[in-house]
mmCIF file of C-alpha atoms in Angstrom:
data_model
loop_
_atom_site.group_PDB
_atom_site.id
_atom_site.type_symbol
_atom_site.label_atom_id
_atom_site.label_comp_id
_atom_site.label_asym_id
_atom_site.label_seq_id
_atom_site.Cartn_x
_atom_site.Cartn_y
_atom_site.Cartn_z
ATOM 1 C CA UNK A 1 108.360 107.403 85.081
ATOM 2 C CA UNK A 2 109.785 108.850 88.229
ATOM 3 C CA UNK A 3 110.101 111.955 86.778
ATOM 4 C CA UNK A 4 106.364 112.425 85.885
ATOM 5 C CA UNK A 5 106.798 111.648 82.303
ATOM 6 C CA UNK A 6 105.855 108.406 80.489
ATOM 7 C CA UNK A 7 108.667 107.006 78.325
ATOM 8 C CA UNK A 8 106.364 105.415 75.980
ATOM 9 C CA UNK A 9 103.999 108.055 75.157
ATOM 10 C CA UNK A 10 105.529 111.072 76.763
ATOM 11 C CA UNK A 11 102.315 111.771 78.738
ATOM 12 C CA UNK A 12 102.448 113.439 82.156
ATOM 13 C CA UNK A 13 99.552 111.690 83.426
ATOM 14 C CA UNK A 14 101.859 109.225 85.630
ATOM 15 C CA UNK A 15 100.711 108.108 88.960
ATOM 16 C CA UNK A 16 102.722 105.940 91.777
ATOM 17 C CA UNK A 17 101.641 103.956 94.442
ATOM 18 C CA UNK A 18 103.743 102.089 97.325
ATOM 19 C CA UNK A 19 103.321 98.361 98.027
ATOM 20 C CA UNK A 20 99.762 98.114 96.374
ATOM 21 C CA UNK A 21 99.304 95.899 93.186
ATOM 22 C CA UNK A 22 101.571 92.834 94.045
ATOM 23 C CA UNK A 23 103.815 91.166 96.568
ATOM 24 C CA UNK A 24 107.796 91.746 95.545
ATOM 25 C CA UNK A 25 110.196 89.140 96.990
ATOM 26 C CA UNK A 26 113.736 89.303 96.731
ATOM 27 C CA UNK A 27 115.931 86.607 98.436
ATOM 28 C CA UNK A 28 112.797 85.023 100.153
ATOM 29 C CA UNK A 29 111.971 88.180 101.881
ATOM 30 C CA UNK A 30 109.479 90.933 101.239
ATOM 31 C CA UNK A 31 110.881 94.273 99.864
ATOM 32 C CA UNK A 32 109.697 97.613 99.654
ATOM 33 C CA UNK A 33 108.690 98.766 96.206
ATOM 34 C CA UNK A 34 106.740 101.616 94.078
ATOM 35 C CA UNK A 35 104.382 100.923 91.256
ATOM 36 C CA UNK A 36 104.320 103.720 88.525
ATOM 37 C CA UNK A 37 101.445 103.704 85.856
ATOM 38 C CA UNK A 38 100.865 105.785 82.858
ATOM 39 C CA UNK A 39 96.987 106.564 82.840
ATOM 40 C CA UNK A 40 97.099 107.337 79.038
ATOM 41 C CA UNK A 41 98.967 104.213 77.662
ATOM 42 C CA UNK A 42 98.612 101.854 80.330
ATOM 43 C CA UNK A 43 102.783 101.446 80.624
ATOM 44 C CA UNK A 44 103.763 100.124 84.419
ATOM 45 C CA UNK A 45 107.032 100.014 85.966
ATOM 46 C CA UNK A 46 107.855 98.730 89.415
ATOM 47 C CA UNK A 47 110.949 100.023 91.446
ATOM 48 C CA UNK A 48 112.399 98.238 94.634
ATOM 49 C CA UNK A 49 113.217 100.719 96.837
ATOM 50 C CA UNK A 50 114.891 98.619 99.663
ATOM 51 C CA UNK A 51 118.643 99.304 98.966
ATOM 52 C CA UNK A 52 120.038 96.594 100.938
ATOM 53 C CA UNK A 53 117.967 94.132 99.050
ATOM 54 C CA UNK A 54 119.165 95.530 95.857
ATOM 55 C CA UNK A 55 122.827 95.454 96.882
ATOM 56 C CA UNK A 56 122.810 91.629 97.461
ATOM 57 C CA UNK A 57 121.976 91.004 93.851
ATOM 58 C CA UNK A 58 125.232 91.090 92.180
ATOM 59 C CA UNK A 59 126.708 89.122 94.936
ATOM 60 C CA UNK A 60 123.925 86.406 94.492
ATOM 61 C CA UNK A 61 124.256 86.472 90.661
ATOM 62 C CA UNK A 62 127.964 85.829 91.042
ATOM 63 C CA UNK A 63 127.733 82.915 93.458
ATOM 64 C CA UNK A 64 124.148 81.319 92.031
ATOM 65 C CA UNK A 65 123.843 82.607 88.811
ATOM 66 C CA UNK A 66 120.186 83.359 89.097
ATOM 67 C CA UNK A 67 120.418 86.737 88.297
ATOM 68 C CA UNK A 68 122.012 87.855 84.852
ATOM 69 C CA UNK A 69 123.375 91.193 84.132
ATOM 70 C CA UNK A 70 121.488 92.832 81.105
ATOM 71 C CA UNK A 71 123.662 93.842 78.294
#
């Protein structure tokens, strides 16, 4: 999606907007994110852009086990 191509239907009708559709929280705090949507098939992705918040996930997963690493 970030490249402007939909991974589901290969359309180039992909649009993005920061912080708009939902509120995203990590570790109890709001984090910055970007929403991408394909206007042909409706496929939707959200990317967290807050690098500091992302870096805390592996440590939290190890300590609390609330995050699981995808295999």
